[in-house]
Amino acid sequence: MLQHEGNRIVHHPILGEWKPRAGVTIFYNGRPILAQEGDTIAAALLAAGISVLRYTKKRREPRGIFCAIGQCSDCIMTVNGEPNVRTCITPVENGMKVCSEESQWKAGDDQF
Amino acid sequence: MKETWDVVVVGAGMVGLAVAYELSRRNLRVALLDKGGLGQGASAANCGLVLASDAEPGLSRDLTLEGFRLLSTLSARLGYDFEFEQKTFLQALISETELAEAEEMLNGPLSKPLHFRLLTPEESRRYEPYLDTKDALAVFHSLQAVVNPLQLLFAYYRAARRQGVTWFPKTEVRGFSDYGNAQVAVQTERGEFKARKVIVAAGAWSAKLLSPLPVELPMAFIQGEAMVTEALPSLLSCCTGLFTSDRIDLEKALGADLLAGKQSGLEETSCLELDVRQMQGGNLLIGQKTDYNSAYRDTVSWNGMGLMAGQVLRWFPTLRAVRVLRTWVSPVAFTPDHQPLLGPLPHFENIFLATGFKSTIVLTPIVAELAADWACDANMPYDLGEFRPARFGEE
Amino acid sequence: MGDRTAKVDVAIVGAGPAGLWAGISASGAGAVVSVIDENLRPGGQLVKQIHKFFGSAQHHAGQRGMAIASGLYHQAEAAGCRFSLNRRVYGVYGRGPFRLAMATEGGTEYLDARSLILATGASENALAFPGWTLPGVMTAGAIQTLVNLQRVVPGHRVLMIGAGNVGLIVSYQLLLAGISVAAVVDSKPDVGGYWVHAAKLAKAGVPLLTGHTILGVRGEERVRSALVKDLRSPRQPVEIAVDTVCLAVGMTPSVRLVSLLGGHLVFEGGKGGFVPAGGETVSGIPGLFAAGDASGVAEASIAMEEGKMAGICASRYLGLISEKEEQEKSRGIRETLAELRQPVRPVREEFSPSLSLFSSPVRRVIMECPQEIPCNPCEKNCPRGAIKIGRPITNRPQVDHALCSGCGNCVAVCPGMACYLLEYDRGGEKAKLSFAYEGWPLVHRGDWVMAVAGDGRKLGRVQVEKVKSLKAYSATSVVTVAAGPELAPYIRGMARGENG
């Protein structure tokens, strides 16, 4: 009876049944995650149960999706080596490597 | 239950709570039992009218007037405001017969204490400007009172608890037995309660509750229905209704049937006694349609709601769009002679019954005092012989 | 193509309802129009709106936002508008012409426009409280994006902050998606949004905690609970277990491009903050116009009218229409805007049957529409003309019950789902009540469902007698349940997920 499968809304009285699109695989900190074409990175991660997208540098506080329209930069991650990508408006691509920013830190990064 | 109580009170409605309160004032150890919670019968589902005008001559009238007097100062004694207020009652007279009856009442003994007067329709509008009197020949005026029944119930509960009454909700009584040493044991689903005396004030359920005992109690259910509307700005200042209803005739017929032990042919018969008033919170309370049923029911009838709404709009057309928030039905105990069952049971002299009142609220304070007097073996200021529960089996 | 600078008559920034209508209106006058938007899809916030809109037929009342968005886009394209999507205008240089600099994936593009219409919308306000940066605290727009576009569950139990229209609508959208809403919290004493939106939530049993505020959230990696305080009571705050807190605490007009151009801004609290002075014609800068939420936060129907107006003003500025034409075209719009901008007063209404409804057992349309809101689909869709609203459109509907045929169209099309049909059989012995239902799973004839009252109280199980779902009803079904005549007047819907 549930409307959800995992974190995906599959039954919806207005939007209808969820039609799965082509599957793509992205790598989150090296871990493969199944996503669907048309997902944004942040949505694909949330669908996989990942709500913490990064930790702040100084105080190591978790951040997740806040505005989902590319305005607030809470969701920035390193995508295919490029830092500070707004994952809430960037669509997934097959083979994309998504890393949380803290995994890229070097020692002493939090000193300034 | 190893404890022994002075008195066990069965039924936590208006009467039961008042009795428990009076007993505790006399320093007795009191256990109050109910199969449910507080006020689950008619006590929480009634219009809160403190009616004295329909008391019959004799003991009933004496007790009513005394009860009225006690009730007007009760709030100070209980330390809780239950919205007691003197209220002008207006009753529309729509036939010559009613007019004649009303004129007779003007000369009766209640006329003075209750300020009976006959108003012309125009005069009545000075009391209630929104009353549409086009259908009325005249309007009968009396000064009686109203309370908020829920608050009164709570006032008694609070006072009783403060004075040490022990309260056992959800404790259904299964039977009674003689325990020797002039003690009664009350069997309940939670064990046995031993007491010197038992007072049963279980309203419409009293007959069923006492059915394990070989006592004949001719009682029936009357179901009263009422509706409560949304809160409005101050609009009505009186309690307005019809002067008479078919209820009296129906009650006589039902009483005769009950005495004869016949299945009543009056089931599904109903009648309307309208009263509309505005409560202190602004909600209108509209009652009451009554019907006779042998079985307890918990839903209102469409027919009853329609009758009441129709009558209200006949007298107050301005209330058309007022919204009905809730409706309720309450079971009321009914006896063949419309007189209460008040006194010890035949052969079970330490069980006292207090139920079957026609206008319960006004009688509650005095009945509670009498029951407490009985429990203390004190002298009663009244002879309750007229109301003794044994009266029906004696002829 | 050495020079990457394109030239147009009118550039419109923002492809929401205001921008699309500005485009339709200016193209209609013969202007070469380019509509620019930073998103991949046109439609602005409309694309996330899955509820039915209020208003009149000309504002697509009764349609769902997503359908309105694609309709307007096709209309604008057919009128000749060019669309530049996925482009963000980061600068405007010069005033005659306006030179727009746009960031694209491939680098910067420029566009020269003789006239510029800013329909940049508004951005959501945030609310700071202890823990507000935790994952799980998000804006209402984010929730809509995730739930309605990405179809991902943002959380399983949501606390909504803000009882304005956005907060109420998004709460309802969450319910549609099968996500529970713990409560709607607002510090004001009354619900700020339309009462009918609040009534949809009340029916579903969602508590509307007006006069309450959020003190903070608790959790380590994600929201675990929220502390909510009753502002009128000295009692301690209550801790509500939720995994998501949604912020719907108003919007601020996006006026940065006006500032860049040196336009004068004035503060208007009722419009959400600083707005361009001069209304649709930004004062002091010839050829610059503003429309929609950018010129003051309001309803989509108002944005559409303002867009039309800005298109006409730009056409006049360019000399494409005469002054007389401008006046003719704008008169109707000004009248409509005046109607739409009527303030809607908060109401505290008891939604229960009236005494007159009890007193006469005939077929009745019950309209629980207590506010003067601009909306008339019930009138337009009644085949017998039994419902009258007329003008102004904010009039409350009047029903001639004698004309009603009982078709249930009004029940289905009412965007507030505030229309009910009460019918009696055999002189009042049996009753049926019809209500609008949007929910999953669907109900079928013969199902037993839990009937609920307007405040969400469960009334008892009743049997479904009829389910009417027409294509024109757009995913809304009219469900008719049979119930005792004493119960039917109180039924306002059924509990979600409790049928079968």
PDB file of C-alpha atoms in Angstrom, chain C residues 89-200:
ATOM      1  CA  VAL C  89      21.972  36.849 -16.636  1.00  0.00           C
ATOM      2  CA  TYR C  90      24.770  38.126 -14.456  1.00  0.00           C
ATOM      3  CA  GLY C  91      25.125  41.629 -15.764  1.00  0.00           C
ATOM      4  CA  VAL C  92      23.440  44.361 -17.764  1.00  0.00           C
ATOM      5  CA  TYR C  93      25.621  46.964 -19.412  1.00  0.00           C
ATOM      6  CA  GLY C  94      24.347  50.174 -20.883  1.00  0.00           C
ATOM      7  CA  ARG C  95      20.822  51.361 -21.163  1.00  0.00           C
ATOM      8  CA  GLY C  96      20.233  52.016 -24.807  1.00  0.00           C
ATOM      9  CA  PRO C  97      20.289  49.270 -25.830  1.00  0.00           C
ATOM     10  CA  PHE C  98      20.495  47.082 -22.741  1.00  0.00           C
ATOM     11  CA  ARG C  99      23.399  44.674 -23.171  1.00  0.00           C
ATOM     12  CA  LEU C 100      22.790  41.486 -21.194  1.00  0.00           C
ATOM     13  CA  ALA C 101      25.690  39.245 -20.221  1.00  0.00           C
ATOM     14  CA  MET C 102      24.662  35.621 -19.767  1.00  0.00           C
ATOM     15  CA  ALA C 103      26.658  32.788 -18.271  1.00  0.00           C
ATOM     16  CA  THR C 104      26.212  29.569 -20.233  1.00  0.00           C
ATOM     17  CA  GLU C 105      27.940  26.228 -20.104  1.00  0.00           C
ATOM     18  CA  GLY C 106      30.056  27.277 -23.080  1.00  0.00           C
ATOM     19  CA  GLY C 107      31.026  30.707 -21.720  1.00  0.00           C
ATOM     20  CA  THR C 108      29.508  34.143 -21.813  1.00  0.00           C
ATOM     21  CA  GLU C 109      26.889  35.208 -24.345  1.00  0.00           C
ATOM     22  CA  TYR C 110      25.648  38.724 -24.941  1.00  0.00           C
ATOM     23  CA  LEU C 111      22.287  40.008 -26.017  1.00  0.00           C
ATOM     24  CA  ASP C 112      21.330  43.536 -27.012  1.00  0.00           C
ATOM     25  CA  ALA C 113      17.745  44.492 -26.284  1.00  0.00           C
ATOM     26  CA  ARG C 114      16.005  47.805 -26.922  1.00  0.00           C
ATOM     27  CA  SER C 115      13.687  47.091 -24.036  1.00  0.00           C
ATOM     28  CA  LEU C 116      14.112  44.884 -20.967  1.00  0.00           C
ATOM     29  CA  ILE C 117      11.422  43.192 -18.882  1.00  0.00           C
ATOM     30  CA  LEU C 118      12.536  41.786 -15.552  1.00  0.00           C
ATOM     31  CA  ALA C 119      10.375  38.871 -14.479  1.00  0.00           C
ATOM     32  CA  THR C 120      12.987  37.406 -12.199  1.00  0.00           C
ATOM     33  CA  GLY C 121      10.567  36.212  -9.544  1.00  0.00           C
ATOM     34  CA  ALA C 122      11.440  35.980  -5.898  1.00  0.00           C
ATOM     35  CA  SER C 123      13.746  34.002  -3.673  1.00  0.00           C
ATOM     36  CA  GLU C 124      12.663  32.157  -0.584  1.00  0.00           C
ATOM     37  CA  ASN C 125      13.385  33.543   2.847  1.00  0.00           C
ATOM     38  CA  ALA C 126      15.279  31.451   5.327  1.00  0.00           C
ATOM     39  CA  LEU C 127      14.663  31.341   9.060  1.00  0.00           C
ATOM     40  CA  ALA C 128      17.543  30.941  11.464  1.00  0.00           C
ATOM     41  CA  PHE C 129      17.114  28.936  14.661  1.00  0.00           C
ATOM     42  CA  PRO C 130      19.476  26.628  16.524  1.00  0.00           C
ATOM     43  CA  GLY C 131      20.202  23.727  14.206  1.00  0.00           C
ATOM     44  CA  TRP C 132      18.777  25.291  11.060  1.00  0.00           C
ATOM     45  CA  THR C 133      21.814  24.269   9.011  1.00  0.00           C
ATOM     46  CA  LEU C 134      21.298  20.561   9.698  1.00  0.00           C
ATOM     47  CA  PRO C 135      20.488  18.354   6.723  1.00  0.00           C
ATOM     48  CA  GLY C 136      16.722  17.917   6.774  1.00  0.00           C
ATOM     49  CA  VAL C 137      15.959  21.618   7.127  1.00  0.00           C
ATOM     50  CA  MET C 138      15.016  22.867   3.691  1.00  0.00           C
ATOM     51  CA  THR C 139      12.938  25.434   1.913  1.00  0.00           C
ATOM     52  CA  ALA C 140       9.461  24.779   0.564  1.00  0.00           C
ATOM     53  CA  GLY C 141      10.818  25.181  -2.967  1.00  0.00           C
ATOM     54  CA  ALA C 142      13.389  22.467  -2.302  1.00  0.00           C
ATOM     55  CA  ILE C 143      10.701  20.115  -1.028  1.00  0.00           C
ATOM     56  CA  GLN C 144       8.598  20.771  -4.136  1.00  0.00           C
ATOM     57  CA  THR C 145      11.569  20.171  -6.431  1.00  0.00           C
ATOM     58  CA  LEU C 146      12.426  16.902  -4.742  1.00  0.00           C
ATOM     59  CA  VAL C 147       8.885  15.573  -4.359  1.00  0.00           C
ATOM     60  CA  ASN C 148       7.157  16.763  -7.512  1.00  0.00           C
ATOM     61  CA  LEU C 149      10.012  16.891 -10.054  1.00  0.00           C
ATOM     62  CA  GLN C 150      12.630  14.433  -8.829  1.00  0.00           C
ATOM     63  CA  ARG C 151      10.094  12.225  -7.066  1.00  0.00           C
ATOM     64  CA  VAL C 152      12.432  11.567  -4.200  1.00  0.00           C
ATOM     65  CA  VAL C 153      11.250  11.369  -0.588  1.00  0.00           C
ATOM     66  CA  PRO C 154      12.898  14.286   1.251  1.00  0.00           C
ATOM     67  CA  GLY C 155      11.903  12.823   4.638  1.00  0.00           C
ATOM     68  CA  HIS C 156       9.163  10.715   6.111  1.00  0.00           C
ATOM     69  CA  ARG C 157       7.713  13.134   8.622  1.00  0.00           C
ATOM     70  CA  VAL C 158       7.791  16.849   7.985  1.00  0.00           C
ATOM     71  CA  LEU C 159       7.197  19.879  10.186  1.00  0.00           C
ATOM     72  CA  MET C 160       6.018  22.820   8.110  1.00  0.00           C
ATOM     73  CA  ILE C 161       6.990  26.302   9.246  1.00  0.00           C
ATOM     74  CA  GLY C 162       4.635  28.912   7.834  1.00  0.00           C
ATOM     75  CA  ALA C 163       0.878  28.784   7.311  1.00  0.00           C
ATOM     76  CA  GLY C 164       0.799  31.087   4.316  1.00  0.00           C
ATOM     77  CA  ASN C 165      -0.389  29.736   0.999  1.00  0.00           C
ATOM     78  CA  VAL C 166       3.012  28.206   0.199  1.00  0.00           C
ATOM     79  CA  GLY C 167       3.244  26.362   3.490  1.00  0.00           C
ATOM     80  CA  LEU C 168      -0.325  25.082   3.217  1.00  0.00           C
ATOM     81  CA  ILE C 169      -0.011  24.033  -0.429  1.00  0.00           C
ATOM     82  CA  VAL C 170       3.324  22.292   0.030  1.00  0.00           C
ATOM     83  CA  SER C 171       1.940  20.456   3.058  1.00  0.00           C
ATOM     84  CA  TYR C 172      -0.905  19.202   0.900  1.00  0.00           C
ATOM     85  CA  GLN C 173       1.549  18.183  -1.818  1.00  0.00           C
ATOM     86  CA  LEU C 174       3.478  16.191   0.774  1.00  0.00           C
ATOM     87  CA  LEU C 175       0.300  14.354   1.759  1.00  0.00           C
ATOM     88  CA  LEU C 176      -0.358  13.570  -1.898  1.00  0.00           C
ATOM     89  CA  ALA C 177       3.104  12.032  -2.095  1.00  0.00           C
ATOM     90  CA  GLY C 178       2.399   9.815   0.900  1.00  0.00           C
ATOM     91  CA  ILE C 179       4.618  11.787   3.285  1.00  0.00           C
ATOM     92  CA  SER C 180       3.229  12.654   6.682  1.00  0.00           C
ATOM     93  CA  VAL C 181       3.056  16.240   7.917  1.00  0.00           C
ATOM     94  CA  ALA C 182       3.439  16.415  11.695  1.00  0.00           C
ATOM     95  CA  ALA C 183       2.017  19.942  11.958  1.00  0.00           C
ATOM     96  CA  VAL C 184       1.998  23.365  10.371  1.00  0.00           C
ATOM     97  CA  VAL C 185       3.503  25.999  12.654  1.00  0.00           C
ATOM     98  CA  ASP C 186       3.012  29.725  12.321  1.00  0.00           C
ATOM     99  CA  SER C 187       3.671  32.468  14.848  1.00  0.00           C
ATOM    100  CA  LYS C 188       0.700  34.527  13.670  1.00  0.00           C
ATOM    101  CA  PRO C 189      -2.622  34.008  15.441  1.00  0.00           C
ATOM    102  CA  ASP C 190      -4.441  33.113  12.206  1.00  0.00           C
ATOM    103  CA  VAL C 191      -3.746  31.050   9.140  1.00  0.00           C
ATOM    104  CA  GLY C 192      -2.238  33.451   6.594  1.00  0.00           C
ATOM    105  CA  GLY C 193      -3.081  31.512   3.452  1.00  0.00           C
ATOM    106  CA  TYR C 194      -6.487  30.792   1.965  1.00  0.00           C
ATOM    107  CA  TRP C 195      -8.690  29.002   4.449  1.00  0.00           C
ATOM    108  CA  VAL C 196      -9.682  26.373   1.909  1.00  0.00           C
ATOM    109  CA  HIS C 197      -6.027  25.296   1.658  1.00  0.00           C
ATOM    110  CA  ALA C 198      -5.910  24.999   5.443  1.00  0.00           C
ATOM    111  CA  ALA C 199      -9.170  23.052   5.377  1.00  0.00           C
ATOM    112  CA  LYS C 200      -7.612  20.404   3.095  1.00  0.00           C
TER     113      LYS C 200
END
